[in-house]
Tab-separated table of C-alpha atoms in Angstrom:
chain	number	residue	atom	x	y	z
A	271	SER	CA	-15.924	5.661	-22.253
A	272	VAL	CA	-17.436	4.120	-19.106
A	273	ASN	CA	-18.563	1.015	-20.971
A	274	ARG	CA	-14.944	0.548	-22.086
A	275	GLY	CA	-13.922	0.594	-18.449
A	276	GLU	CA	-12.502	4.110	-18.725
A	277	THR	CA	-13.297	7.401	-16.973
A	278	HIS	CA	-12.676	11.033	-17.916
A	279	ILE	CA	-12.769	12.109	-14.257
A	280	VAL	CA	-9.394	12.553	-12.571
A	281	GLU	CA	-9.801	10.866	-9.200
A	282	PRO	CA	-7.308	8.561	-7.423
A	283	GLY	CA	-8.392	4.937	-7.650
A	284	LEU	CA	-11.427	5.627	-9.841
A	285	PRO	CA	-10.067	4.321	-13.196
A	286	GLU	CA	-9.125	1.002	-11.601
A	287	MET	CA	-12.486	0.673	-9.848
A	288	VAL	CA	-14.500	1.536	-12.963
A	289	GLY	CA	-12.507	-0.905	-15.054
A	290	GLN	CA	-13.052	-3.679	-12.516
A	291	VAL	CA	-16.832	-3.270	-12.123
A	292	VAL	CA	-17.377	-2.886	-15.886
A	293	ARG	CA	-15.430	-6.076	-16.606
A	294	SER	CA	-17.363	-7.930	-13.905
A	295	GLY	CA	-20.681	-6.801	-15.411
A	296	HIS	CA	-21.765	-4.735	-12.402
A	297	LEU	CA	-21.666	-1.346	-14.163
A	298	ARG	CA	-23.126	-0.261	-17.475
A	299	ALA	CA	-23.692	3.313	-18.643
A	300	THR	CA	-26.643	4.383	-20.813
A	301	MET	CA	-27.768	7.677	-22.322
A	302	GLN	CA	-31.361	7.076	-21.222
A	303	PRO	CA	-32.672	6.039	-17.784
A	304	GLU	CA	-33.551	2.380	-17.356
A	305	GLU	CA	-35.729	0.561	-14.838
A	306	GLY	CA	-34.227	-0.029	-11.429
A	307	ASP	CA	-35.078	-0.420	-7.769
A	308	VAL	CA	-33.253	2.724	-6.596
A	309	TYR	CA	-32.886	6.006	-8.486
A	310	LEU	CA	-30.223	8.517	-7.419
A	311	ILE	CA	-30.570	12.115	-8.607
A	312	VAL	CA	-27.089	13.674	-8.618
A	313	VAL	CA	-27.120	16.657	-10.984
A	314	PRO	CA	-25.877	20.282	-10.805
A	315	THR	CA	-27.921	22.931	-8.983
A	316	PRO	CA	-26.435	26.287	-10.023
A	317	PHE	CA	-27.962	29.703	-9.436
A	318	ARG	CA	-29.370	32.161	-11.944
A	319	GLY	CA	-28.044	35.664	-12.600
A	320	ASN	CA	-30.011	37.071	-9.673
A	321	HIS	CA	-28.551	34.401	-7.342
A	322	GLU	CA	-31.829	32.470	-7.215
A	323	PRO	CA	-31.270	28.689	-7.090
A	324	ASP	CA	-31.954	26.792	-10.289
A	325	ILE	CA	-33.421	23.337	-9.625
A	326	SER	CA	-34.417	22.735	-13.241
A	327	TYR	CA	-31.772	19.997	-13.611
A	328	VAL	CA	-33.236	18.145	-10.636
A	329	GLU	CA	-36.748	18.480	-12.051
A	330	THR	CA	-35.629	17.300	-15.500
A	331	ALA	CA	-33.884	14.281	-13.984
A	332	ILE	CA	-36.972	13.411	-11.934
A	333	ARG	CA	-39.217	13.722	-14.985
A	334	SER	CA	-36.919	11.388	-16.911
A	335	VAL	CA	-37.567	8.512	-14.488
A	336	ILE	CA	-41.219	9.110	-13.547
A	337	ALA	CA	-42.504	6.753	-16.238
A	338	LEU	CA	-40.153	4.020	-14.983
A	339	LEU	CA	-41.123	4.182	-11.317
A	340	LYS	CA	-42.866	1.191	-9.778
A	341	LYS	CA	-44.444	0.534	-6.405
A	342	GLY	CA	-41.752	0.081	-3.758
A	343	ASN	CA	-39.031	1.966	-5.653
A	344	LEU	CA	-36.689	4.335	-3.815
A	345	LEU	CA	-35.941	7.802	-5.227
A	346	ILE	CA	-33.068	9.735	-3.601
A	347	ILE	CA	-31.935	13.287	-4.318
A	348	GLU	CA	-28.268	13.976	-3.497
A	349	SER	CA	-27.926	17.314	-5.307
A	350	THR	CA	-27.531	20.381	-3.080
A	351	SER	CA	-31.035	21.840	-3.068
A	352	PRO	CA	-33.098	24.654	-1.543
A	353	VAL	CA	-35.193	23.747	1.475
A	354	GLY	CA	-38.424	22.104	0.328
A	355	THR	CA	-37.095	20.700	-2.965
A	356	THR	CA	-37.696	17.062	-2.013
A	357	ASP	CA	-41.309	17.805	-1.112
A	358	LYS	CA	-41.758	19.621	-4.436
A	359	MET	CA	-40.360	16.654	-6.331
A	360	LYS	CA	-42.725	14.345	-4.443
A	361	GLN	CA	-45.630	16.531	-5.566
A	362	LEU	CA	-44.317	16.392	-9.135
A	363	VAL	CA	-44.136	12.591	-9.073
A	364	CYS	CA	-47.648	12.266	-7.640
A	365	ALA	CA	-49.071	14.779	-10.123
A	366	GLU	CA	-47.642	12.831	-13.062
A	367	ARG	CA	-48.270	9.398	-11.522
A	368	PRO	CA	-51.259	9.522	-9.127
A	369	ASP	CA	-51.030	5.741	-8.870
A	370	LEU	CA	-47.744	6.143	-6.987
A	371	GLU	CA	-49.168	8.281	-4.175
A	372	GLY	CA	-47.816	6.657	-1.020
A	373	ALA	CA	-46.382	3.785	-3.066
A	374	VAL	CA	-42.789	4.982	-3.631
A	375	TYR	CA	-40.133	6.069	-1.165
A	376	ILE	CA	-38.580	9.521	-1.644
A	377	ALA	CA	-35.652	10.866	0.388
A	378	TYR	CA	-32.853	13.411	0.439
A	379	CYS	CA	-29.227	12.641	1.315
A	380	PRO	CA	-26.662	15.324	0.422
A	381	GLU	CA	-23.311	14.194	-0.904
A	382	ARG	CA	-20.322	15.040	1.298
A	383	VAL	CA	-17.161	14.270	-0.637
A	384	LEU	CA	-13.917	16.096	-1.355
A	385	PRO	CA	-12.500	15.773	-4.891
A	386	GLY	CA	-9.195	13.965	-4.672
A	387	ASN	CA	-10.419	11.822	-1.781
A	388	LEU	CA	-13.819	10.916	-3.202
A	389	LEU	CA	-13.799	7.138	-2.946
A	390	TYR	CA	-12.684	7.111	0.683
A	391	GLU	CA	-15.144	9.803	1.786
A	392	LEU	CA	-18.012	8.220	-0.132
A	393	GLU	CA	-17.543	5.134	2.004
A	394	TYR	CA	-16.441	6.503	5.381
A	395	ASN	CA	-18.066	9.937	5.791
A	396	ASP	CA	-21.179	10.219	7.954
A	397	ARG	CA	-24.400	10.782	6.014
A	398	VAL	CA	-27.540	12.735	6.883
A	399	ILE	CA	-30.692	11.095	5.505
A	400	GLY	CA	-34.185	12.547	5.496
A	401	GLY	CA	-37.281	11.167	3.815
A	402	ILE	CA	-40.654	12.691	3.035
A	403	ASP	CA	-41.975	10.333	5.703
A	404	GLU	CA	-40.580	7.862	8.233
A	405	ALA	CA	-40.903	4.917	5.849
A	406	SER	CA	-38.890	6.737	3.172
A	407	THR	CA	-36.193	7.660	5.683
A	408	GLN	CA	-35.893	4.044	6.805
A	409	LYS	CA	-35.773	2.730	3.236
A	410	ALA	CA	-32.993	5.175	2.338
A	411	MET	CA	-31.099	4.242	5.516
A	412	GLU	CA	-31.213	0.593	4.461
A	413	PHE	CA	-29.822	1.499	1.032
A	414	TYR	CA	-26.857	3.521	2.329
A	415	THR	CA	-26.073	0.814	4.879
A	416	LEU	CA	-25.050	-1.352	1.924
A	417	PHE	CA	-21.902	0.684	1.219
A	418	VAL	CA	-21.405	3.457	3.804
A	419	LYS	CA	-19.225	2.597	6.802
A	420	GLY	CA	-19.674	6.028	8.405
A	421	ASN	CA	-22.582	6.764	10.725
A	422	LEU	CA	-26.034	7.322	9.213
A	423	HIS	CA	-28.110	10.052	10.847
A	424	LYS	CA	-31.908	10.039	10.469
A	425	THR	CA	-33.960	13.209	10.064
A	426	ASN	CA	-36.606	14.600	7.707
A	427	ALA	CA	-36.094	15.851	4.150
A	428	LYS	CA	-36.216	19.573	4.957
A	429	THR	CA	-33.688	19.274	7.764
A	430	ALA	CA	-31.351	17.219	5.562
A	431	GLU	CA	-31.574	19.859	2.827
A	432	MET	CA	-30.923	22.622	5.358
A	433	CYS	CA	-28.016	20.672	6.842
A	434	LYS	CA	-26.080	20.726	3.571
A	435	LEU	CA	-26.673	24.465	3.121
A	436	THR	CA	-25.705	25.087	6.744
A	437	GLU	CA	-22.418	23.206	6.413
A	438	ASN	CA	-21.191	25.270	3.480
A	439	SER	CA	-22.662	28.567	4.690
A	440	SER	CA	-20.932	28.073	8.035
A	441	ARG	CA	-17.577	27.646	6.320
A	442	ASP	CA	-18.226	30.718	4.174
A	443	VAL	CA	-18.972	32.818	7.281
A	444	GLN	CA	-15.844	31.540	9.047
A	445	ILE	CA	-13.702	32.340	6.010
A	446	ALA	CA	-15.289	35.794	5.796
A	447	PHE	CA	-14.281	36.519	9.404
A	448	ALA	CA	-10.653	35.654	8.632
A	449	ASN	CA	-10.760	37.738	5.460
A	450	GLU	CA	-12.283	40.679	7.304
A	451	LEU	CA	-9.513	40.471	9.900
A	452	SER	CA	-6.959	40.656	7.090
A	453	LEU	CA	-8.565	43.859	5.787
A	454	ILE	CA	-8.564	45.403	9.268
A	455	CYS	CA	-4.962	44.371	9.917
A	456	ASP	CA	-3.820	45.727	6.566
A	457	LYS	CA	-5.226	49.128	7.489
A	458	ALA	CA	-3.869	48.971	11.060
A	459	GLY	CA	-0.386	47.835	10.047
A	460	ILE	CA	-0.644	44.490	11.849
A	461	ASN	CA	0.635	41.120	10.622
A	462	VAL	CA	-2.611	39.154	10.307
A	463	TRP	CA	-0.831	35.778	10.240
A	464	GLU	CA	0.890	36.473	13.550
A	465	LEU	CA	-2.356	37.836	14.987
A	466	ILE	CA	-4.363	34.718	14.110
A	467	GLU	CA	-1.628	32.405	15.368
A	468	LEU	CA	-1.632	34.205	18.719
A	469	ALA	CA	-5.438	34.392	18.951
A	470	ASN	CA	-5.672	30.657	18.261
A	471	LYS	CA	-3.589	29.990	21.373
A	472	HIS	CA	-6.877	30.510	23.231
A	473	PRO	CA	-8.358	27.038	23.842
A	474	ARG	CA	-11.770	28.034	22.474
A	475	VAL	CA	-10.655	30.080	19.456
A	476	ASN	CA	-10.003	28.555	16.030
A	477	ILE	CA	-9.777	31.278	13.384
A	478	LEU	CA	-9.150	30.143	9.810
A	479	GLN	CA	-6.437	31.568	7.576
A	480	PRO	CA	-7.434	34.469	5.285
A	481	GLY	CA	-7.175	34.165	1.526
A	482	CYS	CA	-8.365	35.619	-1.754
A	483	GLY	CA	-12.054	34.917	-1.269
A	484	VAL	CA	-13.807	31.612	-1.867
A	485	GLY	CA	-13.994	29.455	-4.985
A	486	GLY	CA	-15.409	26.129	-6.075
A	487	HIS	CA	-18.893	24.813	-6.785
A	488	CYS	CA	-20.155	24.579	-3.195
A	489	ILE	CA	-19.077	27.180	-0.647
A	490	ALA	CA	-19.318	30.054	-3.118
A	491	VAL	CA	-22.773	28.936	-4.299
A	492	ASP	CA	-24.777	27.254	-1.543
A	493	PRO	CA	-25.188	30.308	0.750
A	494	TYR	CA	-27.242	31.955	-1.999
A	495	PHE	CA	-29.800	29.157	-1.610
A	496	LEU	CA	-30.504	30.576	1.852
A	497	THR	CA	-30.161	34.296	1.152
A	498	SER	CA	-32.524	33.991	-1.816
A	499	GLU	CA	-35.341	32.339	0.144
A	500	PHE	CA	-34.697	33.910	3.555
A	501	PRO	CA	-33.273	37.387	2.812
A	502	VAL	CA	-34.291	39.002	6.104
A	503	GLU	CA	-33.160	36.125	8.296
A	504	SER	CA	-29.811	35.444	6.553
A	505	GLN	CA	-28.119	38.844	6.655
A	506	LEU	CA	-24.881	37.551	8.225
A	507	ILE	CA	-24.642	34.877	5.529
A	508	ALA	CA	-25.333	37.449	2.797
A	509	LYS	CA	-22.715	39.858	4.158
A	510	SER	CA	-20.154	37.075	4.362
A	511	ARG	CA	-20.803	36.158	0.736
A	512	GLU	CA	-20.404	39.825	-0.235
A	513	LEU	CA	-17.144	40.161	1.696
A	514	ASN	CA	-15.607	36.990	0.277
A	515	ASN	CA	-16.479	38.117	-3.239
A	516	TYR	CA	-14.912	41.520	-2.542
A	517	LYS	CA	-11.733	39.944	-1.150
A	518	ALA	CA	-10.927	38.446	-4.552
A	519	PHE	CA	-10.988	41.918	-6.133
A	520	TRP	CA	-9.015	43.348	-3.195
A	521	CYS	CA	-6.264	40.781	-3.696
A	522	ALA	CA	-6.187	41.416	-7.439
């Protein structure tokens, strides 16, 4: 459908944009990877039944382009990934293509877009960019400068990976606090909405609104990437995930 200038994704402004760039010859979709200068890996990273992150889609995507890589190419992972994934993928590339050791640039830059406002946020949101080395970071910065009007923040690959997990885990913990308040208030006979409104009158307090847990592909998933690899150190994150899951059953 893309090559007809159509899209199956419901996103404001996207059908018009896709149609325009296809007609102008700037976009063409294929079922198999083709040679390029920059390769973006943007695939799902779900978790398995035991809540361990599954990076097999990332690995499969990397393997699909290894044979195409040339000296000076840039490989960027945007998929939400456990800490250390970019380094692992670098090792995979070098194991399969020893000739590319130190000859390709590899970086991580997590996507930060909200469905329904994707095109705007893709262009104007700040981005965190971390390479496997300084040269890779700089090369990736140069690439994103071509279309991102938000600020670009340099770091290393591990910190960039951790940043994405931190963003969503932080929101999960904040939501869990609001949900826990609602459970306490229900038992105490207090109106939680009034309570939060009054508490937020404090200039340094900003409690979120409680709800029926957490849904979606990010906030309800990404914290497990930390609790799986750092179970002892991430007990608050794990408890928040447990509470938000419970809240859905409580509401039902």
